[in-house]
């Protein structure tokens, strides 16, 4: 028989290692406009606004709200409320989304956890050219999944 983990254990693993629901930590999302995944980048301050991070009017890094953790079948899912930028001035292209975790009160030194260069929800699939309208990144179905 293959090794199996109970969903409640996977959920506890996320809580213990990432404190996904703890108020002691926050999670922040940044939008990239160029470059590629770089293992040398370890904190958000490694991103350069205007060089590899989006810099149009209306853009700011966003904190995740409504964080959730749920066990489902063999999976444990961590999700959050859809992240929305209401109006991003035209002229740049969102090529990736980065998620970071930070200690409360120090969001710009967030430790980078995940780099996505695909996904999004229609009409905001990546890459996505800013056009003066809004950009939503729907992560309500799960930011990451721990599975056996």
Coordinates of C-alpha atoms in Angstrom, one line a residue:
X1 CA 0.0 0.0 0.0
X2 CA 1.2 3.5 -0.9
X3 CA 1.9 5.9 1.9
X4 CA -1.2 8.1 2.6
X5 CA -1.7 11.1 4.9
X6 CA -4.9 12.1 6.5
X7 CA -6.2 15.4 5.4
X8 CA -6.3 16.7 8.9
X9 CA -2.6 16.0 9.2
X10 CA -1.9 18.0 6.0
X11 CA -3.9 20.9 7.3
X12 CA -2.0 20.8 10.6
X13 CA 1.2 20.8 8.7
X14 CA 0.2 24.0 6.9
X15 CA -0.8 25.6 10.2
X16 CA 2.5 24.6 11.9
X17 CA 4.8 25.6 9.1
X18 CA 3.1 28.5 7.4
X19 CA 0.7 29.8 10.1
X20 CA -1.8 30.4 7.2
X21 CA -4.6 31.6 9.5
X22 CA -2.4 33.2 12.2
X23 CA -2.7 37.0 12.8
X24 CA 1.1 36.9 13.5
X25 CA 1.7 36.6 9.8
X26 CA 0.4 38.2 6.7
X27 CA 0.5 37.2 3.1
X28 CA 1.2 39.8 0.3
X29 CA 0.8 39.6 -3.4
X30 CA 2.9 41.4 -6.0
X31 CA 2.4 41.7 -9.8
X32 CA 5.4 41.2 -12.1
X33 CA 5.8 42.8 -15.5
X34 CA 9.0 41.1 -16.6
X35 CA 11.9 38.9 -15.8
X36 CA 11.4 35.3 -14.8
X37 CA 11.5 33.2 -11.7
X38 CA 14.8 33.9 -9.8
X39 CA 15.9 31.8 -6.9
X40 CA 18.2 34.6 -5.8
X41 CA 15.1 36.7 -4.9
X42 CA 14.2 35.8 -1.4
X43 CA 12.3 38.8 -0.1
X44 CA 9.9 41.3 -1.7
X45 CA 12.6 44.0 -1.5
X46 CA 14.5 42.1 -4.1
X47 CA 11.8 43.0 -6.6
X48 CA 12.5 46.3 -8.5
X49 CA 9.5 48.5 -9.1
X50 CA 9.4 49.5 -12.8
X51 CA 12.1 46.9 -13.7
X52 CA 10.5 43.6 -12.9
X53 CA 7.5 44.7 -10.7
X54 CA 4.5 46.5 -12.2
X55 CA 4.7 50.3 -11.8
X56 CA 1.6 51.7 -13.4
X57 CA -0.8 54.1 -11.6
X58 CA -3.3 52.2 -9.5
X59 CA -0.9 49.4 -8.6
X60 CA 0.2 48.6 -5.0
X61 CA 1.1 45.3 -3.4
X62 CA -1.9 43.7 -1.8
X63 CA -2.4 41.8 1.4
X64 CA -4.5 38.6 1.3
X65 CA -7.8 38.7 3.1
X66 CA -10.2 36.0 4.0
X67 CA -7.6 33.3 4.4
X68 CA -9.0 29.8 4.6
X69 CA -7.7 26.3 5.2
X70 CA -9.8 23.2 4.4
X71 CA -9.4 19.5 4.1
X72 CA -11.1 17.9 1.1
X73 CA -10.6 14.2 0.3
X74 CA -6.9 13.6 0.1
X75 CA -6.1 17.3 -0.2
X76 CA -5.6 20.3 2.1
X77 CA -6.2 23.6 0.4
X78 CA -5.1 27.1 1.5
X79 CA -7.2 29.8 -0.2
X80 CA -8.1 33.5 0.2
X81 CA -10.5 36.1 -1.1
X82 CA -9.9 37.2 -4.7
X83 CA -7.3 39.9 -4.9
X84 CA -8.5 43.0 -6.9
X85 CA -6.8 46.0 -8.4
X86 CA -9.7 48.3 -9.4
X87 CA -7.9 50.3 -12.2
X88 CA -4.4 49.8 -13.6
X89 CA -3.3 52.4 -16.1
X90 CA -2.5 51.0 -19.5
X91 CA 1.0 50.4 -20.7
X92 CA 2.5 47.4 -19.0
X93 CA 1.8 43.6 -19.0
X94 CA 1.3 41.5 -15.9
X95 CA 3.4 38.4 -16.5
X96 CA 3.4 36.7 -13.1
X97 CA 2.0 36.9 -9.6
X98 CA 4.2 36.5 -6.5
X99 CA 3.0 35.5 -3.0
X100 CA 5.0 36.2 0.1
X101 CA 4.6 35.6 3.8
X102 CA 5.7 38.3 6.4
X103 CA 5.8 38.9 10.1
X104 CA 3.1 41.3 11.2
X105 CA 4.2 44.9 10.7
X106 CA 6.9 44.3 8.1
X107 CA 5.3 43.5 4.8
X108 CA 8.0 44.7 2.4
X109 CA 10.4 42.1 3.7
X110 CA 7.9 39.3 2.9
X111 CA 9.6 36.0 2.2
X112 CA 8.7 34.9 -1.3
X113 CA 6.8 31.6 -1.3
X114 CA 5.1 31.1 -4.7
X115 CA 5.7 32.4 -8.3
X116 CA 2.8 32.0 -10.8
X117 CA 3.3 32.8 -14.4
X118 CA 0.0 31.3 -15.6
X119 CA -3.5 31.3 -14.4
X120 CA -5.9 34.1 -13.5
X121 CA -9.6 34.2 -14.3
X122 CA -11.0 35.3 -17.6
X123 CA -10.6 38.0 -18.8
X124 CA -7.5 38.2 -16.6
X125 CA -5.4 35.2 -17.7
X126 CA -1.6 35.8 -17.6
X127 CA 0.0 37.4 -19.4
X128 CA -2.4 40.3 -19.1
X129 CA -1.9 43.8 -20.6
X130 CA -3.0 46.7 -18.4
X131 CA -5.7 48.7 -20.1
X132 CA -7.0 51.1 -17.5
X133 CA -9.5 48.6 -16.1
X134 CA -9.3 46.2 -13.2
X135 CA -7.4 43.1 -12.6
X136 CA -8.6 40.2 -10.4
X137 CA -6.5 37.3 -9.3
X138 CA -9.0 34.6 -8.1
X139 CA -7.3 32.4 -5.6
X140 CA -10.5 31.5 -3.7
X141 CA -10.3 27.9 -4.9
X142 CA -6.9 27.5 -3.4
X143 CA -3.4 29.1 -3.4
X144 CA -1.7 25.8 -2.8
X145 CA -2.6 22.2 -2.2
X146 CA -0.9 19.7 -0.1
X147 CA -1.7 16.2 -1.3
X148 CA -0.3 12.7 -0.8

